Amino acid sequence: MNMILLFLATILAGFALIVLPLAGTPLAAFSSIIVFIGIVVVLVFAFVIIFKGFKALFHKY
């Protein structure tokens, strides 16, 4: 259960990277890279949670 909470927190962090306002900061040049990293993090860990759910669902039967 703790791993699922960690994965959910990672997805939340990925969403934070996606909506992070970088305009006017020195990191503005890396804005597209940071958004891409956020999207990849959200997709990967969402897939992991879905996979663990299917694994738990079909493991019992």
PDB file of N, CA, C and O in Angstrom:
ATOM      1  N   MET A   1       0.824  -1.192   0.000  1.00  0.00           N
ATOM      2  CA  MET A   1       0.000   0.000   0.000  1.00  0.00           C
ATOM      3  C   MET A   1       0.869   1.258   0.000  1.00  0.00           C
ATOM      4  O   MET A   1       0.522   2.246  -0.631  1.00  0.00           O
ATOM      5  N   ASN A   2       1.995   1.215   0.719  1.00  0.00           N
ATOM      6  CA  ASN A   2       2.863   2.397   0.770  1.00  0.00           C
ATOM      7  C   ASN A   2       3.449   2.726  -0.597  1.00  0.00           C
ATOM      8  O   ASN A   2       3.663   3.889  -0.911  1.00  0.00           O
ATOM      9  N   MET A   3       3.707   1.695  -1.415  1.00  0.00           N
ATOM     10  CA  MET A   3       4.257   1.944  -2.748  1.00  0.00           C
ATOM     11  C   MET A   3       3.239   2.647  -3.634  1.00  0.00           C
ATOM     12  O   MET A   3       3.599   3.518  -4.423  1.00  0.00           O
ATOM     13  N   ILE A   4       1.967   2.290  -3.495  1.00  0.00           N
ATOM     14  CA  ILE A   4       0.928   2.939  -4.289  1.00  0.00           C
ATOM     15  C   ILE A   4       0.841   4.411  -3.919  1.00  0.00           C
ATOM     16  O   ILE A   4       0.701   5.279  -4.789  1.00  0.00           O
ATOM     17  N   LEU A   5       0.944   4.724  -2.639  1.00  0.00           N
ATOM     18  CA  LEU A   5       0.934   6.129  -2.216  1.00  0.00           C
ATOM     19  C   LEU A   5       2.146   6.878  -2.753  1.00  0.00           C
ATOM     20  O   LEU A   5       2.044   8.046  -3.143  1.00  0.00           O
ATOM     21  N   LEU A   6       3.283   6.199  -2.807  1.00  0.00           N
ATOM     22  CA  LEU A   6       4.481   6.805  -3.378  1.00  0.00           C
ATOM     23  C   LEU A   6       4.288   7.072  -4.865  1.00  0.00           C
ATOM     24  O   LEU A   6       4.667   8.133  -5.373  1.00  0.00           O
ATOM     25  N   PHE A   7       3.676   6.123  -5.572  1.00  0.00           N
ATOM     26  CA  PHE A   7       3.417   6.318  -6.993  1.00  0.00           C
ATOM     27  C   PHE A   7       2.440   7.463  -7.222  1.00  0.00           C
ATOM     28  O   PHE A   7       2.596   8.248  -8.156  1.00  0.00           O
ATOM     29  N   LEU A   8       1.408   7.571  -6.380  1.00  0.00           N
ATOM     30  CA  LEU A   8       0.463   8.685  -6.495  1.00  0.00           C
ATOM     31  C   LEU A   8       1.146  10.022  -6.225  1.00  0.00           C
ATOM     32  O   LEU A   8       0.866  11.022  -6.900  1.00  0.00           O
ATOM     33  N   ALA A   9       2.040  10.049  -5.251  1.00  0.00           N
ATOM     34  CA  ALA A   9       2.790  11.273  -4.974  1.00  0.00           C
ATOM     35  C   ALA A   9       3.696  11.633  -6.143  1.00  0.00           C
ATOM     36  O   ALA A   9       3.864  12.817  -6.473  1.00  0.00           O
ATOM     37  N   THR A  10       4.249  10.639  -6.805  1.00  0.00           N
ATOM     38  CA  THR A  10       5.092  10.887  -7.973  1.00  0.00           C
ATOM     39  C   THR A  10       4.271  11.437  -9.127  1.00  0.00           C
ATOM     40  O   THR A  10       4.718  12.345  -9.839  1.00  0.00           O
ATOM     41  N   ILE A  11       3.056  10.923  -9.313  1.00  0.00           N
ATOM     42  CA  ILE A  11       2.171  11.460 -10.347  1.00  0.00           C
ATOM     43  C   ILE A  11       1.827  12.908 -10.037  1.00  0.00           C
ATOM     44  O   ILE A  11       1.819  13.768 -10.926  1.00  0.00           O
ATOM     45  N   LEU A  12       1.565  13.206  -8.783  1.00  0.00           N
ATOM     46  CA  LEU A  12       1.281  14.585  -8.377  1.00  0.00           C
ATOM     47  C   LEU A  12       2.479  15.497  -8.637  1.00  0.00           C
ATOM     48  O   LEU A  12       2.322  16.629  -9.112  1.00  0.00           O
ATOM     49  N   ALA A  13       3.669  14.998  -8.378  1.00  0.00           N
ATOM     50  CA  ALA A  13       4.878  15.775  -8.671  1.00  0.00           C
ATOM     51  C   ALA A  13       5.037  16.002 -10.168  1.00  0.00           C
ATOM     52  O   ALA A  13       5.471  17.066 -10.609  1.00  0.00           O
ATOM     53  N   GLY A  14       4.670  14.997 -10.971  1.00  0.00           N
ATOM     54  CA  GLY A  14       4.711  15.153 -12.417  1.00  0.00           C
ATOM     55  C   GLY A  14       3.748  16.230 -12.886  1.00  0.00           C
ATOM     56  O   GLY A  14       4.081  17.051 -13.754  1.00  0.00           O
ATOM     57  N   PHE A  15       2.534  16.256 -12.321  1.00  0.00           N
ATOM     58  CA  PHE A  15       1.584  17.309 -12.664  1.00  0.00           C
ATOM     59  C   PHE A  15       2.113  18.678 -12.243  1.00  0.00           C
ATOM     60  O   PHE A  15       1.904  19.676 -12.930  1.00  0.00           O
ATOM     61  N   ALA A  16       2.812  18.724 -11.114  1.00  0.00           N
ATOM     62  CA  ALA A  16       3.398  19.993 -10.672  1.00  0.00           C
ATOM     63  C   ALA A  16       4.453  20.473 -11.658  1.00  0.00           C
ATOM     64  O   ALA A  16       4.561  21.680 -11.926  1.00  0.00           O
ATOM     65  N   LEU A  17       5.230  19.561 -12.217  1.00  0.00           N
ATOM     66  CA  LEU A  17       6.211  19.960 -13.227  1.00  0.00           C
ATOM     67  C   LEU A  17       5.539  20.463 -14.498  1.00  0.00           C
ATOM     68  O   LEU A  17       6.050  21.371 -15.155  1.00  0.00           O
ATOM     69  N   ILE A  18       4.394  19.886 -14.846  1.00  0.00           N
ATOM     70  CA  ILE A  18       3.695  20.291 -16.061  1.00  0.00           C
ATOM     71  C   ILE A  18       3.171  21.723 -15.938  1.00  0.00           C
ATOM     72  O   ILE A  18       3.265  22.507 -16.881  1.00  0.00           O
ATOM     73  N   VAL A  19       2.638  22.092 -14.792  1.00  0.00           N
ATOM     74  CA  VAL A  19       2.013  23.410 -14.639  1.00  0.00           C
ATOM     75  C   VAL A  19       2.940  24.429 -13.966  1.00  0.00           C
ATOM     76  O   VAL A  19       2.505  25.531 -13.644  1.00  0.00           O
ATOM     77  N   LEU A  20       4.183  24.076 -13.765  1.00  0.00           N
ATOM     78  CA  LEU A  20       5.142  24.965 -13.114  1.00  0.00           C
ATOM     79  C   LEU A  20       5.391  26.218 -13.964  1.00  0.00           C
ATOM     80  O   LEU A  20       5.825  26.116 -15.110  1.00  0.00           O
ATOM     81  N   PRO A  21       5.102  27.397 -13.420  1.00  0.00           N
ATOM     82  CA  PRO A  21       5.354  28.611 -14.206  1.00  0.00           C
ATOM     83  C   PRO A  21       6.842  28.979 -14.184  1.00  0.00           C
ATOM     84  O   PRO A  21       7.404  29.300 -13.143  1.00  0.00           O
ATOM     85  N   LEU A  22       7.475  28.926 -15.338  1.00  0.00           N
ATOM     86  CA  LEU A  22       8.907  29.196 -15.414  1.00  0.00           C
ATOM     87  C   LEU A  22       9.224  30.510 -16.123  1.00  0.00           C
ATOM     88  O   LEU A  22      10.394  30.853 -16.259  1.00  0.00           O
ATOM     89  N   ALA A  23       8.218  31.216 -16.585  1.00  0.00           N
ATOM     90  CA  ALA A  23       8.449  32.477 -17.300  1.00  0.00           C
ATOM     91  C   ALA A  23       9.131  33.481 -16.369  1.00  0.00           C
ATOM     92  O   ALA A  23       8.749  33.652 -15.221  1.00  0.00           O
ATOM     93  N   GLY A  24      10.151  34.120 -16.876  1.00  0.00           N
ATOM     94  CA  GLY A  24      10.867  35.121 -16.095  1.00  0.00           C
ATOM     95  C   GLY A  24      11.919  34.554 -15.157  1.00  0.00           C
ATOM     96  O   GLY A  24      12.473  35.282 -14.344  1.00  0.00           O
ATOM     97  N   THR A  25      12.174  33.283 -15.245  1.00  0.00           N
ATOM     98  CA  THR A  25      13.201  32.672 -14.409  1.00  0.00           C
ATOM     99  C   THR A  25      14.335  32.168 -15.299  1.00  0.00           C
ATOM    100  O   THR A  25      14.164  32.030 -16.502  1.00  0.00           O
ATOM    101  N   PRO A  26      15.491  31.903 -14.720  1.00  0.00           N
ATOM    102  CA  PRO A  26      16.590  31.364 -15.535  1.00  0.00           C
ATOM    103  C   PRO A  26      16.276  29.996 -16.141  1.00  0.00           C
ATOM    104  O   PRO A  26      16.910  29.575 -17.098  1.00  0.00           O
ATOM    105  N   LEU A  27      15.295  29.296 -15.598  1.00  0.00           N
ATOM    106  CA  LEU A  27      14.936  27.980 -16.115  1.00  0.00           C
ATOM    107  C   LEU A  27      13.938  28.050 -17.268  1.00  0.00           C
ATOM    108  O   LEU A  27      13.511  27.007 -17.777  1.00  0.00           O
ATOM    109  N   ALA A  28      13.574  29.245 -17.702  1.00  0.00           N
ATOM    110  CA  ALA A  28      12.591  29.394 -18.777  1.00  0.00           C
ATOM    111  C   ALA A  28      13.079  28.750 -20.076  1.00  0.00           C
ATOM    112  O   ALA A  28      12.262  28.277 -20.873  1.00  0.00           O
ATOM    113  N   ALA A  29      14.373  28.693 -20.275  1.00  0.00           N
ATOM    114  CA  ALA A  29      14.917  28.067 -21.486  1.00  0.00           C
ATOM    115  C   ALA A  29      14.669  26.562 -21.495  1.00  0.00           C
ATOM    116  O   ALA A  29      14.609  25.948 -22.553  1.00  0.00           O
ATOM    117  N   PHE A  30      14.507  25.978 -20.332  1.00  0.00           N
ATOM    118  CA  PHE A  30      14.294  24.537 -20.214  1.00  0.00           C
ATOM    119  C   PHE A  30      12.829  24.178 -20.006  1.00  0.00           C
ATOM    120  O   PHE A  30      12.514  23.067 -19.602  1.00  0.00           O
ATOM    121  N   SER A  31      11.934  25.102 -20.275  1.00  0.00           N
ATOM    122  CA  SER A  31      10.516  24.905 -20.009  1.00  0.00           C
ATOM    123  C   SER A  31       9.951  23.690 -20.737  1.00  0.00           C
ATOM    124  O   SER A  31       9.248  22.872 -20.145  1.00  0.00           O
ATOM    125  N   SER A  32      10.256  23.557 -22.009  1.00  0.00           N
ATOM    126  CA  SER A  32       9.695  22.434 -22.766  1.00  0.00           C
ATOM    127  C   SER A  32      10.261  21.097 -22.279  1.00  0.00           C
ATOM    128  O   SER A  32       9.540  20.090 -22.254  1.00  0.00           O
ATOM    129  N   ILE A  33      11.511  21.077 -21.869  1.00  0.00           N
ATOM    130  CA  ILE A  33      12.115  19.851 -21.355  1.00  0.00           C
ATOM    131  C   ILE A  33      11.474  19.454 -20.026  1.00  0.00           C
ATOM    132  O   ILE A  33      11.174  18.285 -19.794  1.00  0.00           O
ATOM    133  N   ILE A  34      11.229  20.429 -19.167  1.00  0.00           N
ATOM    134  CA  ILE A  34      10.627  20.155 -17.862  1.00  0.00           C
ATOM    135  C   ILE A  34       9.199  19.665 -18.020  1.00  0.00           C
ATOM    136  O   ILE A  34       8.769  18.732 -17.332  1.00  0.00           O
ATOM    137  N   VAL A  35       8.446  20.253 -18.946  1.00  0.00           N
ATOM    138  CA  VAL A  35       7.084  19.789 -19.202  1.00  0.00           C
ATOM    139  C   VAL A  35       7.111  18.366 -19.756  1.00  0.00           C
ATOM    140  O   VAL A  35       6.303  17.516 -19.361  1.00  0.00           O
ATOM    141  N   PHE A  36       8.042  18.075 -20.659  1.00  0.00           N
ATOM    142  CA  PHE A  36       8.163  16.725 -21.212  1.00  0.00           C
ATOM    143  C   PHE A  36       8.476  15.712 -20.108  1.00  0.00           C
ATOM    144  O   PHE A  36       7.891  14.622 -20.070  1.00  0.00           O
ATOM    145  N   ILE A  37       9.391  16.051 -19.213  1.00  0.00           N
ATOM    146  CA  ILE A  37       9.722  15.159 -18.095  1.00  0.00           C
ATOM    147  C   ILE A  37       8.492  14.928 -17.228  1.00  0.00           C
ATOM    148  O   ILE A  37       8.221  13.805 -16.798  1.00  0.00           O
ATOM    149  N   GLY A  38       7.715  15.978 -16.976  1.00  0.00           N
ATOM    150  CA  GLY A  38       6.494  15.842 -16.183  1.00  0.00           C
ATOM    151  C   GLY A  38       5.486  14.920 -16.843  1.00  0.00           C
ATOM    152  O   GLY A  38       4.871  14.082 -16.172  1.00  0.00           O
ATOM    153  N   ILE A  39       5.317  15.043 -18.150  1.00  0.00           N
ATOM    154  CA  ILE A  39       4.380  14.178 -18.878  1.00  0.00           C
ATOM    155  C   ILE A  39       4.834  12.729 -18.824  1.00  0.00           C
ATOM    156  O   ILE A  39       4.028  11.821 -18.587  1.00  0.00           O
ATOM    157  N   VAL A  40       6.122  12.502 -19.024  1.00  0.00           N
ATOM    158  CA  VAL A  40       6.644  11.134 -18.985  1.00  0.00           C
ATOM    159  C   VAL A  40       6.468  10.525 -17.598  1.00  0.00           C
ATOM    160  O   VAL A  40       6.055   9.363 -17.460  1.00  0.00           O
ATOM    161  N   VAL A  41       6.743  11.298 -16.557  1.00  0.00           N
ATOM    162  CA  VAL A  41       6.593  10.801 -15.183  1.00  0.00           C
ATOM    163  C   VAL A  41       5.145  10.416 -14.917  1.00  0.00           C
ATOM    164  O   VAL A  41       4.869   9.341 -14.366  1.00  0.00           O
ATOM    165  N   VAL A  42       4.203  11.271 -15.307  1.00  0.00           N
ATOM    166  CA  VAL A  42       2.790  10.983 -15.070  1.00  0.00           C
ATOM    167  C   VAL A  42       2.375   9.721 -15.826  1.00  0.00           C
ATOM    168  O   VAL A  42       1.715   8.840 -15.261  1.00  0.00           O
ATOM    169  N   LEU A  43       2.760   9.602 -17.080  1.00  0.00           N
ATOM    170  CA  LEU A  43       2.360   8.438 -17.868  1.00  0.00           C
ATOM    171  C   LEU A  43       2.967   7.142 -17.337  1.00  0.00           C
ATOM    172  O   LEU A  43       2.272   6.123 -17.224  1.00  0.00           O
ATOM    173  N   VAL A  44       4.241   7.176 -17.000  1.00  0.00           N
ATOM    174  CA  VAL A  44       4.912   5.953 -16.528  1.00  0.00           C
ATOM    175  C   VAL A  44       4.313   5.473 -15.216  1.00  0.00           C
ATOM    176  O   VAL A  44       3.969   4.292 -15.060  1.00  0.00           O
ATOM    177  N   PHE A  45       4.143   6.362 -14.261  1.00  0.00           N
ATOM    178  CA  PHE A  45       3.662   5.919 -12.958  1.00  0.00           C
ATOM    179  C   PHE A  45       2.166   5.630 -12.970  1.00  0.00           C
ATOM    180  O   PHE A  45       1.695   4.792 -12.185  1.00  0.00           O
ATOM    181  N   ALA A  46       1.399   6.263 -13.851  1.00  0.00           N
ATOM    182  CA  ALA A  46       0.000   5.878 -14.013  1.00  0.00           C
ATOM    183  C   ALA A  46      -0.083   4.466 -14.571  1.00  0.00           C
ATOM    184  O   ALA A  46      -0.906   3.651 -14.125  1.00  0.00           O
ATOM    185  N   PHE A  47       0.782   4.150 -15.547  1.00  0.00           N
ATOM    186  CA  PHE A  47       0.817   2.793 -16.087  1.00  0.00           C
ATOM    187  C   PHE A  47       1.202   1.788 -15.006  1.00  0.00           C
ATOM    188  O   PHE A  47       0.639   0.690 -14.937  1.00  0.00           O
ATOM    189  N   VAL A  48       2.142   2.136 -14.155  1.00  0.00           N
ATOM    190  CA  VAL A  48       2.571   1.229 -13.079  1.00  0.00           C
ATOM    191  C   VAL A  48       1.413   0.953 -12.127  1.00  0.00           C
ATOM    192  O   VAL A  48       1.188  -0.198 -11.734  1.00  0.00           O
ATOM    193  N   ILE A  49       0.653   1.981 -11.780  1.00  0.00           N
ATOM    194  CA  ILE A  49      -0.487   1.785 -10.874  1.00  0.00           C
ATOM    195  C   ILE A  49      -1.543   0.912 -11.544  1.00  0.00           C
ATOM    196  O   ILE A  49      -2.115   0.018 -10.913  1.00  0.00           O
ATOM    197  N   ILE A  50      -1.828   1.150 -12.824  1.00  0.00           N
ATOM    198  CA  ILE A  50      -2.794   0.324 -13.545  1.00  0.00           C
ATOM    199  C   ILE A  50      -2.305  -1.119 -13.618  1.00  0.00           C
ATOM    200  O   ILE A  50      -3.078  -2.064 -13.389  1.00  0.00           O
ATOM    201  N   PHE A  51      -1.032  -1.317 -13.907  1.00  0.00           N
ATOM    202  CA  PHE A  51      -0.468  -2.660 -13.978  1.00  0.00           C
ATOM    203  C   PHE A  51      -0.578  -3.374 -12.632  1.00  0.00           C
ATOM    204  O   PHE A  51      -0.958  -4.541 -12.562  1.00  0.00           O
ATOM    205  N   LYS A  52      -0.251  -2.680 -11.544  1.00  0.00           N
ATOM    206  CA  LYS A  52      -0.350  -3.295 -10.218  1.00  0.00           C
ATOM    207  C   LYS A  52      -1.794  -3.630  -9.873  1.00  0.00           C
ATOM    208  O   LYS A  52      -2.066  -4.638  -9.218  1.00  0.00           O
ATOM    209  N   GLY A  53      -2.721  -2.778 -10.317  1.00  0.00           N
ATOM    210  CA  GLY A  53      -4.136  -3.068 -10.087  1.00  0.00           C
ATOM    211  C   GLY A  53      -4.590  -4.310 -10.822  1.00  0.00           C
ATOM    212  O   GLY A  53      -5.284  -5.159 -10.253  1.00  0.00           O
ATOM    213  N   PHE A  54      -4.215  -4.448 -12.109  1.00  0.00           N
ATOM    214  CA  PHE A  54      -4.556  -5.646 -12.858  1.00  0.00           C
ATOM    215  C   PHE A  54      -3.892  -6.887 -12.265  1.00  0.00           C
ATOM    216  O   PHE A  54      -4.501  -7.955 -12.184  1.00  0.00           O
ATOM    217  N   LYS A  55      -2.671  -6.730 -11.840  1.00  0.00           N
ATOM    218  CA  LYS A  55      -1.954  -7.856 -11.247  1.00  0.00           C
ATOM    219  C   LYS A  55      -2.649  -8.324  -9.964  1.00  0.00           C
ATOM    220  O   LYS A  55      -2.824  -9.521  -9.741  1.00  0.00           O
ATOM    221  N   ALA A  56      -3.072  -7.382  -9.134  1.00  0.00           N
ATOM    222  CA  ALA A  56      -3.773  -7.734  -7.904  1.00  0.00           C
ATOM    223  C   ALA A  56      -5.151  -8.318  -8.204  1.00  0.00           C
ATOM    224  O   ALA A  56      -5.607  -9.233  -7.502  1.00  0.00           O
ATOM    225  N   LEU A  57      -5.801  -7.816  -9.235  1.00  0.00           N
ATOM    226  CA  LEU A  57      -7.132  -8.298  -9.584  1.00  0.00           C
ATOM    227  C   LEU A  57      -7.098  -9.733 -10.071  1.00  0.00           C
ATOM    228  O   LEU A  57      -7.920 -10.568  -9.673  1.00  0.00           O
ATOM    229  N   PHE A  58      -6.152 -10.051 -10.954  1.00  0.00           N
ATOM    230  CA  PHE A  58      -6.117 -11.382 -11.530  1.00  0.00           C
ATOM    231  C   PHE A  58      -5.285 -12.371 -10.727  1.00  0.00           C
ATOM    232  O   PHE A  58      -5.316 -13.560 -11.004  1.00  0.00           O
ATOM    233  N   HIS A  59      -4.554 -11.910  -9.750  1.00  0.00           N
ATOM    234  CA  HIS A  59      -3.756 -12.822  -8.925  1.00  0.00           C
ATOM    235  C   HIS A  59      -4.644 -13.623  -7.970  1.00  0.00           C
ATOM    236  O   HIS A  59      -4.319 -14.742  -7.614  1.00  0.00           O
ATOM    237  N   LYS A  60      -5.763 -13.064  -7.587  1.00  0.00           N
ATOM    238  CA  LYS A  60      -6.638 -13.728  -6.623  1.00  0.00           C
ATOM    239  C   LYS A  60      -7.431 -14.856  -7.262  1.00  0.00           C
ATOM    240  O   LYS A  60      -7.930 -15.730  -6.577  1.00  0.00           O
ATOM    241  N   TYR A  61      -7.597 -14.837  -8.563  1.00  0.00           N
ATOM    242  CA  TYR A  61      -8.435 -15.842  -9.218  1.00  0.00           C
ATOM    243  C   TYR A  61      -7.610 -16.830  -9.978  1.00  0.00           C
ATOM    244  O   TYR A  61      -6.803 -16.672 -10.719  1.00  0.00           O
TER     245      TYR A  61
END
